[in-house]
Every structure is written in C-alpha cells, then in structure tokens.
Coordinates of C-alpha atoms in Angstrom, one line a residue:
M18 CA -42.7 190.6 -45.2
T19 CA -42.8 191.7 -41.6
T20 CA -46.3 190.5 -41.0
P21 CA -45.6 186.7 -41.2
E22 CA -42.5 187.1 -39.0
T23 CA -44.3 189.0 -36.3
S24 CA -47.3 186.7 -36.4
T25 CA -45.4 183.5 -35.9
P26 CA -44.7 183.8 -32.1
V27 CA -48.3 185.0 -31.6
E28 CA -49.6 181.8 -33.2
S29 CA -47.2 179.6 -31.3
A30 CA -48.1 180.9 -27.8
P31 CA -51.6 179.4 -27.7
R32 CA -50.3 176.0 -28.8
H33 CA -47.8 175.9 -25.9
A34 CA -50.5 177.1 -23.5
A35 CA -52.9 174.4 -24.8
A36 CA -50.2 171.7 -24.4
E37 CA -49.3 172.9 -20.9
A38 CA -52.9 173.2 -19.6
P39 CA -53.5 169.4 -19.2
A40 CA -50.2 169.0 -17.4
E41 CA -51.2 171.7 -14.9
G42 CA -54.6 170.2 -14.4
N43 CA -53.3 166.7 -14.1
V44 CA -54.5 165.2 -10.8
L45 CA -51.5 162.9 -10.4
R46 CA -49.1 165.8 -10.9
R47 CA -50.9 167.9 -8.3
L48 CA -51.0 165.1 -5.8
N49 CA -47.3 164.4 -6.3
Q50 CA -46.6 168.1 -5.8
Q51 CA -48.6 168.1 -2.6
R52 CA -46.7 165.0 -1.4
R53 CA -43.4 166.7 -2.1
N54 CA -44.5 169.8 -0.3
A55 CA -45.6 167.7 2.7
Q56 CA -42.3 165.9 2.8
A57 CA -40.3 169.1 2.6
A58 CA -42.4 170.6 5.5
I59 CA -41.8 167.5 7.6
R60 CA -38.1 167.5 6.8
Q61 CA -37.8 171.2 7.7
R62 CA -39.6 170.6 11.0
W63 CA -37.4 167.6 11.8
E64 CA -34.2 169.5 11.1
A65 CA -35.4 172.4 13.2
L66 CA -35.8 170.2 16.3
P67 CA -32.9 170.2 18.9
K68 CA -30.6 167.3 18.6
W69 CA -31.7 165.8 21.9
Q70 CA -35.3 165.7 20.8
R71 CA -34.3 163.9 17.6
V72 CA -32.3 161.4 19.5
I73 CA -35.2 160.7 21.8
A74 CA -37.6 160.3 18.8
V75 CA -35.2 157.8 17.1
L76 CA -34.8 155.8 20.3
A77 CA -38.6 155.7 20.8
F78 CA -39.0 154.4 17.2
I79 CA -36.4 151.7 17.8
V80 CA -38.2 150.7 21.0
F81 CA -41.4 150.5 19.0
L82 CA -39.7 148.2 16.4
Y83 CA -38.7 145.8 19.2
Y84 CA -42.3 145.9 20.5
L85 CA -43.8 144.9 17.1
P86 CA -44.2 141.2 17.9
W87 CA -46.9 142.2 20.4
L88 CA -48.5 144.7 18.1
G89 CA -52.1 145.2 19.1
Y90 CA -51.7 143.5 22.5
L91 CA -50.0 144.0 25.7
P92 CA -46.6 142.4 25.9
G93 CA -47.1 138.6 26.6
G94 CA -50.7 138.6 25.5
A95 CA -50.5 138.0 21.8
P96 CA -51.5 134.6 20.4
P97 CA -50.7 131.8 20.9
R98 CA -50.1 132.7 24.5
N99 CA -53.4 134.1 25.6
P100 CA -53.4 135.2 29.3
V101 CA -54.4 138.8 28.5
A102 CA -55.5 138.5 24.8
N103 CA -58.7 140.4 25.5
L104 CA -56.6 143.5 26.2
Q105 CA -56.4 144.5 22.6
I106 CA -55.2 147.9 21.4
P107 CA -57.4 148.7 18.4
P108 CA -56.8 149.3 15.6
F109 CA -53.2 148.0 15.7
H110 CA -54.2 144.4 16.1
L111 CA -55.8 144.5 12.6
I112 CA -52.3 144.9 11.1
R113 CA -51.3 141.4 12.2
T114 CA -51.2 138.5 9.8
D115 CA -52.3 135.8 12.2
L116 CA -55.9 137.0 12.6
G117 CA -57.4 134.3 10.4
S118 CA -57.2 130.6 10.6
G119 CA -54.8 130.3 7.7
G120 CA -52.7 133.3 8.5
S121 CA -48.9 133.2 9.0
P122 CA -47.5 133.8 12.5
W123 CA -46.9 137.5 13.0
A124 CA -43.4 137.1 14.5
A125 CA -42.3 134.9 11.6
V126 CA -43.5 137.5 9.1
L127 CA -41.6 140.2 11.1
F128 CA -38.5 138.1 10.9
T129 CA -38.8 137.7 7.2
C130 CA -39.3 141.4 6.8
A131 CA -36.2 142.2 8.8
L132 CA -34.3 139.6 6.8
Y133 CA -35.3 141.1 3.5
V134 CA -34.5 144.6 4.8
M135 CA -31.0 143.3 5.4
V136 CA -30.9 142.1 1.8
A137 CA -32.3 145.4 0.5
I138 CA -29.7 147.4 2.3
G139 CA -26.9 145.3 0.9
L140 CA -28.2 145.3 -2.6
N141 CA -28.8 149.1 -2.3
V142 CA -25.0 149.5 -1.9
V143 CA -24.5 147.8 -5.3
I144 CA -27.5 149.2 -7.2
G145 CA -28.4 152.4 -5.4
L146 CA -25.0 153.8 -4.5
A147 CA -22.6 152.4 -7.1
G148 CA -25.1 152.1 -9.9
L149 CA -24.3 148.5 -10.8
L150 CA -27.3 146.3 -11.8
D151 CA -26.9 143.0 -10.0
L152 CA -29.5 140.4 -10.9
G153 CA -27.6 137.5 -9.3
Y154 CA -27.6 138.8 -5.7
I155 CA -29.2 135.5 -4.6
G156 CA -25.8 134.0 -5.1
F157 CA -24.2 135.9 -2.2
F158 CA -27.3 135.0 -0.1
A159 CA -26.7 131.4 -0.9
V160 CA -23.0 131.5 -0.1
G161 CA -23.8 132.9 3.3
A162 CA -26.4 130.3 4.0
Y163 CA -24.2 127.4 2.9
S164 CA -21.3 128.8 5.0
V165 CA -23.0 128.0 8.2
A166 CA -24.6 124.8 6.8
I167 CA -21.4 123.3 5.5
F168 CA -19.2 124.1 8.5
G169 CA -21.6 124.2 11.4
S170 CA -24.0 121.2 10.8
V171 CA -23.3 117.6 11.7
D172 CA -25.3 116.7 8.6
S173 CA -22.7 118.3 6.4
P174 CA -20.5 116.0 4.4
V175 CA -17.5 118.4 5.1
V176 CA -18.0 118.1 8.9
Q177 CA -18.5 114.4 8.6
A178 CA -15.2 114.1 6.6
L179 CA -13.4 116.1 9.3
Q180 CA -14.8 113.9 12.0
E181 CA -13.6 110.8 10.3
R182 CA -10.2 112.2 9.3
F183 CA -9.3 113.5 12.8
G184 CA -11.2 111.0 14.9
L185 CA -13.6 113.6 16.3
S186 CA -17.0 113.0 18.0
Q187 CA -20.1 112.6 15.9
D188 CA -21.5 115.6 17.6
W189 CA -18.6 117.8 16.7
A190 CA -19.0 120.8 14.3
I191 CA -17.7 124.3 14.1
G192 CA -19.5 126.6 16.4
W193 CA -22.1 129.1 15.2
A194 CA -20.1 132.1 16.3
L195 CA -17.0 130.8 14.5
C196 CA -19.0 130.3 11.3
I197 CA -19.7 134.1 11.2
P198 CA -16.1 135.1 10.1
I199 CA -16.0 132.1 7.8
A200 CA -19.2 133.4 6.1
I201 CA -17.8 137.0 5.9
V202 CA -14.6 135.8 4.2
L203 CA -16.3 133.4 1.8
T204 CA -18.9 136.0 0.7
S205 CA -16.4 138.8 0.3
V206 CA -14.1 136.5 -1.7
S207 CA -17.1 135.5 -3.9
G208 CA -17.8 139.2 -4.5
V209 CA -14.3 139.8 -5.6
I210 CA -14.2 136.7 -7.8
L211 CA -17.4 137.8 -9.5
G212 CA -16.3 141.5 -9.8
W213 CA -12.7 141.2 -10.9
P214 CA -13.4 139.9 -14.4
T215 CA -16.8 141.4 -15.0
L216 CA -16.8 144.9 -13.6
R217 CA -15.3 146.3 -16.7
L218 CA -18.7 145.6 -18.3
R219 CA -21.5 148.1 -18.0
G220 CA -25.3 148.1 -18.1
D221 CA -27.1 145.1 -19.5
Y222 CA -24.0 143.1 -20.0
L223 CA -23.1 143.3 -16.3
A224 CA -26.7 142.4 -15.4
I225 CA -26.5 139.3 -17.6
V226 CA -23.2 138.2 -16.1
T227 CA -24.4 138.6 -12.5
L228 CA -27.6 136.7 -13.4
G229 CA -25.4 133.8 -14.6
F230 CA -23.4 134.0 -11.3
G231 CA -26.6 133.4 -9.3
E232 CA -27.5 130.4 -11.4
I233 CA -24.0 129.0 -11.2
I234 CA -24.2 129.0 -7.4
R235 CA -27.5 127.2 -7.3
I236 CA -26.5 124.6 -9.9
A237 CA -23.2 124.1 -8.1
A238 CA -25.0 123.5 -4.8
R239 CA -27.2 121.0 -6.6
N240 CA -24.4 119.1 -8.3
L241 CA -21.9 118.9 -5.4
N242 CA -23.6 115.7 -4.2
G243 CA -20.9 113.0 -4.5
Q244 CA -22.1 111.9 -7.9
S245 CA -21.7 114.8 -10.3
G246 CA -18.8 116.1 -8.2
P247 CA -17.4 115.9 -4.7
N248 CA -20.0 115.7 -1.9
V249 CA -20.1 119.1 -0.3
T250 CA -23.7 120.2 -0.1
N251 CA -25.6 116.9 -0.2
G252 CA -27.1 118.0 -3.5
P253 CA -30.9 118.3 -3.8
R254 CA -31.3 116.6 -0.4
G255 CA -30.0 119.7 1.3
I256 CA -28.4 120.1 4.7
S257 CA -30.3 119.9 8.0
A258 CA -29.5 120.4 11.6
I259 CA -28.0 123.8 10.9
P260 CA -27.1 125.5 14.3
G261 CA -28.3 128.7 15.8
P262 CA -26.8 130.8 18.6
E263 CA -27.7 128.1 21.1
G264 CA -26.3 125.3 18.9
P265 CA -28.1 122.7 16.8
P266 CA -31.9 122.7 16.8
S267 CA -33.1 121.0 19.9
P268 CA -36.1 121.1 22.3
D269 CA -33.6 122.2 25.0
N270 CA -33.0 125.5 23.2
Q271 CA -34.6 128.1 25.5
I272 CA -34.4 131.2 23.3
F273 CA -33.5 130.6 19.7
G274 CA -35.8 127.7 19.0
L275 CA -37.8 126.7 15.9
T276 CA -41.3 127.6 17.1
D277 CA -40.9 131.1 18.7
A278 CA -39.7 133.6 16.1
K279 CA -39.6 136.6 18.3
P280 CA -36.0 136.2 19.5
W281 CA -35.0 135.7 15.8
Y282 CA -36.8 138.9 14.8
W283 CA -35.0 140.8 17.6
L284 CA -31.6 139.4 16.5
A285 CA -32.4 140.3 12.8
L286 CA -33.6 143.8 13.9
T287 CA -30.3 144.4 15.8
L288 CA -28.3 143.4 12.7
V289 CA -30.4 145.8 10.6
I290 CA -29.7 148.7 12.9
L291 CA -26.0 147.9 12.8
M292 CA -26.1 147.7 9.0
V293 CA -27.9 151.0 8.7
L294 CA -25.3 152.8 10.9
G295 CA -22.4 151.2 9.0
V296 CA -23.8 151.9 5.5
R297 CA -24.8 155.5 6.5
R298 CA -21.2 156.2 7.6
L299 CA -19.9 154.6 4.5
E300 CA -22.2 156.6 2.3
H301 CA -20.9 159.9 3.6
S302 CA -17.3 158.8 3.4
R303 CA -14.8 159.1 0.6
V304 CA -15.8 155.7 -0.6
G305 CA -19.5 156.6 -0.7
R306 CA -18.9 159.8 -2.6
S307 CA -16.8 157.9 -5.1
W308 CA -19.7 155.4 -5.6
L309 CA -22.1 158.3 -6.3
A310 CA -19.6 159.8 -8.8
I311 CA -19.3 156.5 -10.6
R312 CA -23.1 156.1 -10.7
E313 CA -23.7 159.5 -12.2
D314 CA -20.9 159.5 -14.8
E315 CA -18.1 156.9 -14.6
D316 CA -16.1 158.7 -17.3
A317 CA -16.2 162.1 -15.6
A318 CA -15.4 160.4 -12.3
A319 CA -12.3 158.8 -13.9
V320 CA -11.2 162.2 -15.2
M321 CA -11.5 163.6 -11.7
G322 CA -9.2 160.9 -10.4
V323 CA -11.7 158.3 -9.1
H324 CA -10.4 154.8 -9.7
G325 CA -13.7 153.3 -10.9
F326 CA -12.7 149.6 -11.0
K327 CA -11.4 149.7 -7.4
F328 CA -14.4 151.3 -5.9
K329 CA -16.9 149.2 -7.9
L330 CA -15.0 146.1 -6.6
W331 CA -15.4 147.5 -3.1
A332 CA -19.2 147.9 -3.7
F333 CA -19.5 144.3 -4.8
A334 CA -17.5 142.9 -1.9
I335 CA -19.4 145.0 0.8
G336 CA -22.7 144.2 -0.8
A337 CA -21.7 140.5 -0.9
V338 CA -20.9 140.5 2.8
L339 CA -24.2 142.1 3.7
G340 CA -26.2 139.7 1.5
G341 CA -24.2 136.8 2.9
T342 CA -25.0 137.8 6.5
S343 CA -28.7 137.7 5.7
G344 CA -28.3 134.3 4.1
F345 CA -26.4 133.1 7.2
L346 CA -29.3 134.2 9.5
F347 CA -31.8 132.6 7.1
A348 CA -30.1 129.2 7.3
S349 CA -29.7 129.5 11.1
R350 CA -33.4 130.3 11.6
Y351 CA -34.9 127.5 9.6
A352 CA -32.1 124.9 10.3
Y353 CA -32.4 123.5 6.8
I354 CA -31.5 124.6 3.3
D355 CA -31.5 123.1 -0.2
P356 CA -30.6 124.5 -3.7
N357 CA -34.2 125.1 -4.7
Q358 CA -34.6 127.8 -2.1
F359 CA -32.2 130.1 -4.0
D360 CA -33.9 130.4 -7.4
L361 CA -34.0 133.2 -9.9
Q362 CA -37.5 134.4 -8.8
L363 CA -36.1 135.3 -5.4
S364 CA -33.2 137.2 -7.0
I365 CA -35.6 139.2 -9.1
L366 CA -37.7 139.9 -6.0
F367 CA -34.6 141.3 -4.3
V368 CA -34.1 143.8 -7.2
A369 CA -37.8 144.7 -7.1
M370 CA -37.5 145.7 -3.4
V371 CA -34.8 148.2 -4.2
V372 CA -36.4 149.6 -7.4
I373 CA -39.9 149.9 -5.9
G374 CA -38.7 151.3 -2.6
G375 CA -36.4 153.9 -4.1
S376 CA -32.9 153.2 -5.3
G377 CA -30.2 155.0 -3.2
N378 CA -32.4 155.6 -0.2
M379 CA -32.1 153.1 2.7
V380 CA -35.5 154.1 4.1
G381 CA -37.1 153.6 0.7
V382 CA -35.5 150.2 0.0
S383 CA -36.5 149.1 3.6
I384 CA -40.1 150.1 3.0
G385 CA -40.0 148.3 -0.4
A386 CA -38.8 145.1 1.3
I387 CA -41.4 145.3 4.0
L388 CA -44.2 145.8 1.6
L389 CA -43.2 143.0 -0.7
V390 CA -43.1 140.6 2.2
Y391 CA -46.0 141.9 4.3
L392 CA -48.7 142.5 1.7
P393 CA -48.9 139.0 0.2
E394 CA -48.9 137.5 3.8
R395 CA -51.6 140.0 5.0
F396 CA -53.9 139.2 2.1
R397 CA -53.3 135.4 2.1
D398 CA -57.0 134.9 2.5
L399 CA -57.4 135.9 -1.2
D400 CA -55.6 132.7 -2.1
E401 CA -54.7 132.6 -5.8
W402 CA -55.8 136.1 -6.4
R403 CA -53.4 137.7 -4.1
M404 CA -50.4 137.3 -6.4
L405 CA -52.5 138.9 -9.2
Y406 CA -53.2 142.0 -7.1
F407 CA -49.6 142.0 -6.0
G408 CA -48.4 142.1 -9.6
L409 CA -50.9 144.8 -10.5
A410 CA -49.7 146.9 -7.5
M411 CA -46.1 146.6 -8.7
V412 CA -47.1 147.7 -12.2
L413 CA -49.0 150.7 -11.0
I414 CA -46.1 151.8 -8.8
M415 CA -43.7 151.6 -11.7
I416 CA -46.1 153.7 -13.9
L417 CA -47.0 156.3 -11.3
R418 CA -43.7 156.4 -9.3
P419 CA -40.9 155.2 -11.6
Q420 CA -38.3 156.7 -9.2
G421 CA -39.6 154.5 -6.3
L422 CA -41.8 155.2 -3.3
I423 CA -39.2 157.1 -1.4
P424 CA -36.2 157.9 -3.7
S425 CA -33.1 159.6 -2.5
R426 CA -33.1 163.4 -2.9
R427 CA -30.1 163.2 -5.2
R428 CA -31.7 160.6 -7.3
A429 CA -35.0 162.5 -7.5
R430 CA -33.2 165.6 -8.7
E431 CA -31.4 163.5 -11.4
L432 CA -34.7 162.2 -12.7
A433 CA -36.3 165.6 -12.5
D434 CA -33.4 167.1 -14.6
R435 CA -33.7 164.4 -17.2
A436 CA -37.5 164.9 -17.4
E437 CA -36.9 168.6 -17.8
E438 CA -34.4 168.0 -20.6
V439 CA -37.0 165.7 -22.4
R440 CA -39.7 168.4 -22.0
G441 CA -37.4 171.1 -23.3
G442 CA -36.4 169.0 -26.3
R443 CA -40.1 168.5 -27.1
H444 CA -40.8 172.2 -26.9
R445 CA -37.8 173.0 -29.1
A446 CA -39.0 170.4 -31.6
E447 CA -42.5 171.9 -31.6
E448 CA -41.1 175.4 -32.1
A449 CA -39.0 174.2 -35.0
T450 CA -42.0 172.5 -36.6
I451 CA -44.1 175.6 -36.2
N452 CA -41.4 177.9 -37.5
A453 CA -40.9 175.7 -40.5

C-alpha cells in the first residue's frame, strides 16, 4: 500500500519538468526577460543620477523635440528651403517622410504625431488610469473641433446669425483665444452628460454606450444643416475659414499659416508638455490614486470609502477636455472640418494607440501614437500594401506584447500576477489528474 503512495510524486516530477523545459528554452521569453533586465538597469542608473543631471537631460530632450522639424539637416536647411541642404547629418535624414517624391511633409507628420499624442494622453486618463473602456472618444475630439468652427469662423451659421441679429460686420467672429474656454466648457459638459447616466455600467456595456455617443456626435453634425434640423454646422458641407492664433486663414499670416507646419508642431508640442505635467501631477494626487483603486477593483475601492461614480465622472470630464483640446487644434490647423472626418475608424485608432503603447503609461501611449502615425507615412511608397503590413504589425504586437510596448509597472505586475495564477491553476489541475 505504501509503494503506490510513495511512487506518485516520483512519477509526477518528470512531467512537470518536461512541461517547464520548453518555457525555459523559449526564445521569446528569454528575450523578454533580457529586455526587462535592461529596462531595470537603465531605470536604476537614471534614479542614481543627481537631480541636476536629470533636469539637464530632460531639458536637452525637450530641445531635441523642438529641433525635430530640421532632423537630418542644419536648422533652416531642410526642404523645401534649400540653402544648406547639402549639409546633411546622416543617418538622421533617413527618418524623414519627405525623401521620396510622394512623401508627406515632415513637419506636417510631426504635427499629426503631436496631435495624436495629445489624444492618447487624454484617452489614457479614461482607459489607463480609471479603467473605463471608451470607444467613442472621437466625439470629444469632434466637440472641440466644432467649438472653434461654430463660434470662430465667419462661415459658421451661428456667427452669421449673430452678425445679422446685432448688426455686426461680416468679418466679425469670436476670437481664437476666446474660443479656447468655450471649447473647454463644452467638452467638459459633454463628458458629464455622457458619464452621468452611463457610468453605472461596466465593461462591454459601457464600451457600447460610448461607441454610440461618438456616432451621435457625427450624425448630429451631419444633420444640423437647416433641413433635418437647425442650421448649426452646415451639415456635410462643413465649415471653412476656421481661425488660428493669427486669425482666419490668410496669406498675410506670418507664423501660423496653412503651408508651413513647423509653428503648428511647436504649438502642439508645447501643449503636449503642459498636458504631461498636469496629468503626471494628477496621477500622483488623491484623484489619481482613486482612479487606480477603481480600475483594479471598484467594489473593494467602494468598501475603502472611494466614491466610484464621482471619480469616474471626473475621469470622463478631464479626458473630454484633453480630447477636445486636440480637436480644437486640429480644426485650427486645417481651417476646415466636416462630419466625415470624425468617423468610427478614427475612434478605434485612438483606442489602438493606448492599447499598443501600454495602457496606464504616458510614455507608452505616446510612443504608440507616434508609431501609428509615423509608420504608415514613412512607408507610403508601398502604396496599398502598407496598410496590410501595418495590420500585421498590430496583430504581432498584440500576440507578443499583450500588455503593450511600454506598460506601466503597476499594470505589468497585475498581468504577471494573473499569468502566475493561471499557471498555478494549470499545475494544480495536472497534479489532481495525476493523483486521480
């Protein structure tokens, strides 16, 4: 009777060893472990530096970001201005997107990258920090864009109605700077209106409701054309002559014109830096800690005294303001918007930026936004094949790095704990099968 009982663990040990051998020899696991070791070593060396050296390094990196429009050339020598274009700085000029005949202007691509980084930072507040899956974030982006278009453009039906009602000049419109607080108020109110009746939902149900919100904004902008409803947005015709910091688009604009995108990139980059500082302070505040508690376990957070509904509503309102600011800048840069620019595909792309980059990490979501904008533009020469490669790259990232390229350390620990629980459950199931 004792022989079978003592032989059982002896027989089970080789089976576990055989099951664990492929995992230990897995190339991807070893590479991932090497990457984590390298990141830990870099983080330790960074934290060991004196504070003044870290400040200098951060300032140098910011200066480099402002230099990016001239990447690969001396300042002033990049195309299309060509006085010193021969003074290239290899291999940095190969990164540019305007090398070929059909390439996109490099400064315009940089502006789009900065714009989408703003969107990713705002959406990361909702998804990464508060854990709320928002598939309709394009709605806040559209509200911000239409705020400056409706109140700041002479082509707006609302502005034209005010001109006629109060006998104002045909050139009168609300100034660009005054449209900023209007956009902030409208986007925050839209976030509260969306969140108040829906934030009691969770998971897939909340995602479906937010998806509907994004479509409602687009359809409303299309139908408010004077036929299906009051004329507010000009319907599918859109609104043109949207002002920038220097006023309506005009050849007299010296800085913020339609052709040179470098000033627009510098403006967007400045807003990105301000957003990063603000969200970082918010993340480490009581509000940010409440968001993390709600994301990890809303019921446990409620037991500990965290008012889940209030803080989720804050997340929606703050995320809406950040997304509306990016939409505001988008409309100002291109001076024209119409409802077709705010479709569902763009909203899904916003979510992909956060998921691929690493939910909960501002550096990760920023890199995700940059890659999703830069890679299709850099490989535009591939024509119709570039979107296929782009889709395959996204699939591979989700298979090999489901937590994102650069996840937050807290999020990575959560996923590691869950994976360990799954592996432990499998081992216990195997032991139970063997013992049976």
